[in-house]
Short mmCIF file of C-alpha atoms in Angstrom, two decimals:
data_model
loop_
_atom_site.label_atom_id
_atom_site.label_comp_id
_atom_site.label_asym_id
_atom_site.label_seq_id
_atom_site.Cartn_x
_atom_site.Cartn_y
_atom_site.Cartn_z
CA UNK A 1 -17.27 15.35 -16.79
CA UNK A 2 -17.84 17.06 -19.74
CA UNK A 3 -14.92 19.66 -19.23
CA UNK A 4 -12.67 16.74 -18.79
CA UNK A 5 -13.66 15.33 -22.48
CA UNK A 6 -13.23 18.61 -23.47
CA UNK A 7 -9.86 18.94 -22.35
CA UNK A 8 -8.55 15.46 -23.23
CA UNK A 9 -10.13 16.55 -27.23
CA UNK A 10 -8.34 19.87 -27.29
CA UNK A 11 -5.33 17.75 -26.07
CA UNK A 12 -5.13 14.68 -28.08
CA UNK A 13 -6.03 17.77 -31.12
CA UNK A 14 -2.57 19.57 -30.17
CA UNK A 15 -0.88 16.61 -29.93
CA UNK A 16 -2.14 15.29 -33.42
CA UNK A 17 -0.86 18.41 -35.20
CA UNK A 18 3.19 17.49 -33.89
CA UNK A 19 5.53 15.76 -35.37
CA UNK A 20 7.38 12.81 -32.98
CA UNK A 21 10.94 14.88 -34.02
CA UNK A 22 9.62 18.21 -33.11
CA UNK A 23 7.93 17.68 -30.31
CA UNK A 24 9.35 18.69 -26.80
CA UNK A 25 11.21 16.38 -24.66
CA UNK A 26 12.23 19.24 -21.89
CA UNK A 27 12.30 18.27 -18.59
CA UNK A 28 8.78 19.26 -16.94
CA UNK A 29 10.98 20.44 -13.64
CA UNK A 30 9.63 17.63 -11.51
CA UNK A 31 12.16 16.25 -10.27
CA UNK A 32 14.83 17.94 -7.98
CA UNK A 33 18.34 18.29 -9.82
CA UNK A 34 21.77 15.53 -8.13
CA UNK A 35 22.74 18.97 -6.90
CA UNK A 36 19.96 19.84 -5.14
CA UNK A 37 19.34 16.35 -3.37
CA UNK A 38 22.21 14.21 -2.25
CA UNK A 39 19.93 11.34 -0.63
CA UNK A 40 19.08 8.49 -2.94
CA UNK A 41 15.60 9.35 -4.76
CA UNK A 42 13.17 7.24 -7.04
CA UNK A 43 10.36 8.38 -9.01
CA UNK A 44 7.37 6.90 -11.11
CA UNK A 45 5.97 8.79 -13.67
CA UNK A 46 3.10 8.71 -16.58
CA UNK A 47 1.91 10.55 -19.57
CA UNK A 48 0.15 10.14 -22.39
CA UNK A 49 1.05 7.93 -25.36
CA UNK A 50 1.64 10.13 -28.68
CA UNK A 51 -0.75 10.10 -31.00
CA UNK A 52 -4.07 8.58 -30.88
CA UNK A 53 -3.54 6.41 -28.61
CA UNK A 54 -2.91 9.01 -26.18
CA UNK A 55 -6.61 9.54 -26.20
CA UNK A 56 -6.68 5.43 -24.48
CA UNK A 57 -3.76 5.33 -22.46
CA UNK A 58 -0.58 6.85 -20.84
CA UNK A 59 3.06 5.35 -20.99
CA UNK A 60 5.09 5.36 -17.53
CA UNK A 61 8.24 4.93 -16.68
CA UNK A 62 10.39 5.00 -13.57
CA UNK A 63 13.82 7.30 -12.54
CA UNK A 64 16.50 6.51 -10.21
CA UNK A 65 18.98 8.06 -8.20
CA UNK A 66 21.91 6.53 -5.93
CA UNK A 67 22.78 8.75 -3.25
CA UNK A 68 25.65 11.06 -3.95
CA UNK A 69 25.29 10.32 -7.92
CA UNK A 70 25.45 12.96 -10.28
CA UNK A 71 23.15 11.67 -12.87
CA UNK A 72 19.48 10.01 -12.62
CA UNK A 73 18.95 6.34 -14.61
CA UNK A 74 15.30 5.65 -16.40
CA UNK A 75 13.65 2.54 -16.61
CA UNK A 76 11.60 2.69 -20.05
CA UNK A 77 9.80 -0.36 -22.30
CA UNK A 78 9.90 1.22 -26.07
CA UNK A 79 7.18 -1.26 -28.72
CA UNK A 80 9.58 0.25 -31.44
CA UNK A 81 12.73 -1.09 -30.43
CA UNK A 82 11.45 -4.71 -30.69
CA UNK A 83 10.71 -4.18 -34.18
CA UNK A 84 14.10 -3.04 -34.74
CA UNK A 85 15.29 -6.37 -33.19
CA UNK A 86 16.01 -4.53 -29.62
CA UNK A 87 15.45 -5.85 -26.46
CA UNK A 88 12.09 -3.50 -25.37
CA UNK A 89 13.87 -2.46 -21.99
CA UNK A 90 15.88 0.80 -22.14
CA UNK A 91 18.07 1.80 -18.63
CA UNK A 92 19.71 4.85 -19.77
CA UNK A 93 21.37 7.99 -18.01
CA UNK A 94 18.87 11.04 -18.77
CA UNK A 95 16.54 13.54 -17.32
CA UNK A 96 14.04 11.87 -15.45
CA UNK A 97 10.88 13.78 -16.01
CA UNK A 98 11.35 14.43 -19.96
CA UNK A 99 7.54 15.15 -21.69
CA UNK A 100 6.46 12.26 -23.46
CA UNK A 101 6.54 14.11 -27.02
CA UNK A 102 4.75 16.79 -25.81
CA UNK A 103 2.45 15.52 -22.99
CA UNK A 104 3.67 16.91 -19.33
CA UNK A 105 4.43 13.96 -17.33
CA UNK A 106 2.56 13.25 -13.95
CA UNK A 107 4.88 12.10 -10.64
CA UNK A 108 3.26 9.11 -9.68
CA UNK A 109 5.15 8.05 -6.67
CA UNK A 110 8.67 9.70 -5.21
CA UNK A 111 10.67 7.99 -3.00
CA UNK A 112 14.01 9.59 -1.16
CA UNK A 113 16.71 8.92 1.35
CA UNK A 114 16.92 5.03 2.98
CA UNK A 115 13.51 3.35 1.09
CA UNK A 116 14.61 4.76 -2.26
CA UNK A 117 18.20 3.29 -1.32
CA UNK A 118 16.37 -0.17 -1.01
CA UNK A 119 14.35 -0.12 -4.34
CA UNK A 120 17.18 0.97 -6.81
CA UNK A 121 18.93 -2.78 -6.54
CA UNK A 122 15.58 -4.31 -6.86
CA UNK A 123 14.41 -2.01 -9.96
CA UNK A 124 17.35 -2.21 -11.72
CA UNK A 125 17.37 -6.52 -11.33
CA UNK A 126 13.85 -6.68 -12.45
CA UNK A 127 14.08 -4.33 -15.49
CA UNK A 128 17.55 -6.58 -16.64
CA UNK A 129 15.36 -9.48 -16.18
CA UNK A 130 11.89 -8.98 -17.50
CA UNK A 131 10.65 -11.84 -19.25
CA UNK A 132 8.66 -10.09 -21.94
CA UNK A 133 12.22 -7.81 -23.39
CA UNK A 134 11.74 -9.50 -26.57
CA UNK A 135 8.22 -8.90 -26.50
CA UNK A 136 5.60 -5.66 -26.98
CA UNK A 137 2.06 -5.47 -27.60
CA UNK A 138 0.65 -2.05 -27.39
CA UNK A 139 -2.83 -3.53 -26.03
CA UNK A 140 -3.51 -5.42 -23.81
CA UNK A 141 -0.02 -5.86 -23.27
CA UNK A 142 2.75 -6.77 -22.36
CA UNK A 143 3.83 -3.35 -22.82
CA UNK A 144 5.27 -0.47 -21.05
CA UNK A 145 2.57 -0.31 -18.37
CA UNK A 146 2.90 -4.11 -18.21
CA UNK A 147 6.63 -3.29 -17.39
CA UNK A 148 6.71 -0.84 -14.46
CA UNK A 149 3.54 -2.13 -12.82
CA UNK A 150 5.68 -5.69 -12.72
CA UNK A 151 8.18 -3.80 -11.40
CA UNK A 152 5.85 -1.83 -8.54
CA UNK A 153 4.18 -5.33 -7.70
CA UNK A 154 7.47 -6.98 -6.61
CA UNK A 155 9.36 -4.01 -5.04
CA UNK A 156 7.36 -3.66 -1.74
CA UNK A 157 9.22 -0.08 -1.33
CA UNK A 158 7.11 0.99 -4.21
CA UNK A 159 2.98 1.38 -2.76
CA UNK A 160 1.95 3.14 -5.68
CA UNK A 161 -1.10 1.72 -8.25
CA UNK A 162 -0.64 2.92 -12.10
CA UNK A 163 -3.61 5.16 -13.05
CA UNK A 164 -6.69 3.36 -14.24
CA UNK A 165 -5.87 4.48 -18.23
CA UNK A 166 -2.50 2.73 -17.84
CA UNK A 167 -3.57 0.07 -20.24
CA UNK A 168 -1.24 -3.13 -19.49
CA UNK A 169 -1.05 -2.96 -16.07
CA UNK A 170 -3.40 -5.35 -15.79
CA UNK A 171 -1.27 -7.94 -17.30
CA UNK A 172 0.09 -9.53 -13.91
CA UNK A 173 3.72 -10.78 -13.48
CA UNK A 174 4.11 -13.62 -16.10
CA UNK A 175 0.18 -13.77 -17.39
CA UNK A 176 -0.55 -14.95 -14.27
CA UNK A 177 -4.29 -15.45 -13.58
CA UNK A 178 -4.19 -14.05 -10.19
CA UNK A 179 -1.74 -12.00 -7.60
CA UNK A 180 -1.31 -9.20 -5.36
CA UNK A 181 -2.79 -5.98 -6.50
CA UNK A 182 0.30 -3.13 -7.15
CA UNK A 183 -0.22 -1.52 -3.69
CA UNK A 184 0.21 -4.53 -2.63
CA UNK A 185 -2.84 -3.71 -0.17
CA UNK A 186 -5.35 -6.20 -2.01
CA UNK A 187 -6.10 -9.39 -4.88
CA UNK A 188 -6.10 -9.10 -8.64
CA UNK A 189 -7.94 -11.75 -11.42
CA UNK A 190 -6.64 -10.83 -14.61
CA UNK A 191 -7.16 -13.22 -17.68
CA UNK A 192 -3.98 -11.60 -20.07
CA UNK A 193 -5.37 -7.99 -19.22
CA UNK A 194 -8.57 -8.82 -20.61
CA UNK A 195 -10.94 -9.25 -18.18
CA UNK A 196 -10.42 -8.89 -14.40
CA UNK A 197 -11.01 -7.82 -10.95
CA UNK A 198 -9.21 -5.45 -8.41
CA UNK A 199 -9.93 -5.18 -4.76
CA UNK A 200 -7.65 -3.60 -2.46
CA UNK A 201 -7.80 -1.28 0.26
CA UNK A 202 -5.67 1.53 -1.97
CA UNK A 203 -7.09 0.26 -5.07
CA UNK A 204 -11.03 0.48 -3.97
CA UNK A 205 -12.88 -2.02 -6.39
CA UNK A 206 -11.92 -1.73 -10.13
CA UNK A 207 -13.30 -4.08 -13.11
CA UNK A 208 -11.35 -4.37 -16.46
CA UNK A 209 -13.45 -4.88 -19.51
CA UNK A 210 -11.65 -5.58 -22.73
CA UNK A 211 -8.49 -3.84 -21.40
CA UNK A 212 -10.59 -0.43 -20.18
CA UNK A 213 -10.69 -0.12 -16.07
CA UNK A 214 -14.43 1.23 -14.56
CA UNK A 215 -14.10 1.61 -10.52
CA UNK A 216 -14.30 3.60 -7.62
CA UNK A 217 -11.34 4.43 -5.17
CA UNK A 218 -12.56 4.79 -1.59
CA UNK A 219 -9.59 5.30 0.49
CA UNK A 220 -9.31 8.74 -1.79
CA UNK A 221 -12.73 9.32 -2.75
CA UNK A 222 -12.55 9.20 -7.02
CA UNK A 223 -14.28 7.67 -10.10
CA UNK A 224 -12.13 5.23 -12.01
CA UNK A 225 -12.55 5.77 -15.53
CA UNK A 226 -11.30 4.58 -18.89
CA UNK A 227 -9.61 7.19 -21.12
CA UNK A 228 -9.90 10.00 -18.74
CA UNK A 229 -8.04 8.77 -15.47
CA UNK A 230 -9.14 9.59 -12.31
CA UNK A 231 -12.16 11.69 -11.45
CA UNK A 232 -11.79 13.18 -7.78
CA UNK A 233 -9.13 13.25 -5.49
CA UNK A 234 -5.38 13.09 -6.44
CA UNK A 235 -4.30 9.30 -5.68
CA UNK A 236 -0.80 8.95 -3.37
CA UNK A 237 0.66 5.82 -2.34
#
């Protein structure tokens, strides 16, 4: 536990000393190039947030593909563009699996062929109708987690959970009080991402305090932790 502090110092310390312009976008070479796969593909990603708040939470997005396209499409919420009088939502043609200024992203969930065929119409209608685009509160939300985990609850293609520093994703649908957790596999109380409780079968039991998630997955054996992540076995939908 201790080497996982460590690492998320040394971390949020390298990522302190960038500057947002500087910092890398590459691709981290996680997703396969339009040349290389033909079938339809979607993908859910996370990273951490820039600056200190990378040290509380990541960001995620999600990345499309029709088949046969030559170019993927990303699904983003951005708190800046609201203050700028944009709508928060940003669909865009780009690489899919750029860092997040500097932090590697993880692949959450990846979806190809016939299922991700299925999801794209469903994504893309969601993200054009969020409720909250003219809306962005970095904690407890809505905000970018807020955004794709909306999305995952109400594509049933998509069986992934966000990780349990994805702060937002707690903020269900339209504030509701309760729902269907994201796997879609068990029940979520939520008051406004404040408070809550999770219990599902992919979830395990998980309680938000104050926007940070404590809980313990059982179908993959792993802590739930604030900050850190998970602790144990890599989650898959």
């Amino acid at each position: 536990m201790f080497g996982l502090f460590l690492s998320l110092f040394v971390w949020g310390s390298q990522v302190f000393a960038q500057d947002w312009r500087t910092a890398t976008r590459e691709s981290a070479h996680l997703a396969p190039t339009p040349q290389e796969e033909k079938q339809a593909v979607v993908q859910v990603y996370a990273a951490r947030t820039f600056s200190w708040r990378g040290y509380f939470s990541v960001h995620s997005w999600i990345a499309t593909k029709a088949k046969d396209a030559s170019q993927y499409t990303t699904y983003h919420v951005i708190g800046w563009r609201v203050k700028r009088g944009l709508e928060s939502v940003r669909i865009e043609n780009d690489i899919p699996d750029r860092h997040w200024f500097g932090a590697k992203p993880e692949l959450i969930e990846d979806l190809r062929g016939e299922r991700a065929e299925a999801a794209i119409p469903k994504i893309d209608e969601l993200a054009r109708n969020y409720v909250y685009k003219n809306t962005y509160r970095a904690y407890p939300g809505p905000n970018s987690n807020t955004f794709i985990s909306h999305i995952i609850r109400n594509v049933p293609e998509l069986t992934v959970e966000l990780p349990p520093n994805a702060i937002g994703k707690d903020w269900i649908n339209d504030a509701d009080v309760v729902g269907w957790s994201e796997s879609g596999t068990g029940v979520q109380f939520s008051l406004l991402g404040m408070l809550g409780l999770t219990v599902g079968l992919h979830e395990g039991v998980e309680i938000n305090l104050l926007g940070l998630n404590f809980g313990v997955d059982f179908w993959r054996p792993a802590l739930k932790l604030p900050m850190v992540g998970r602790v144990g076995m890599t989650d898959k939908p």
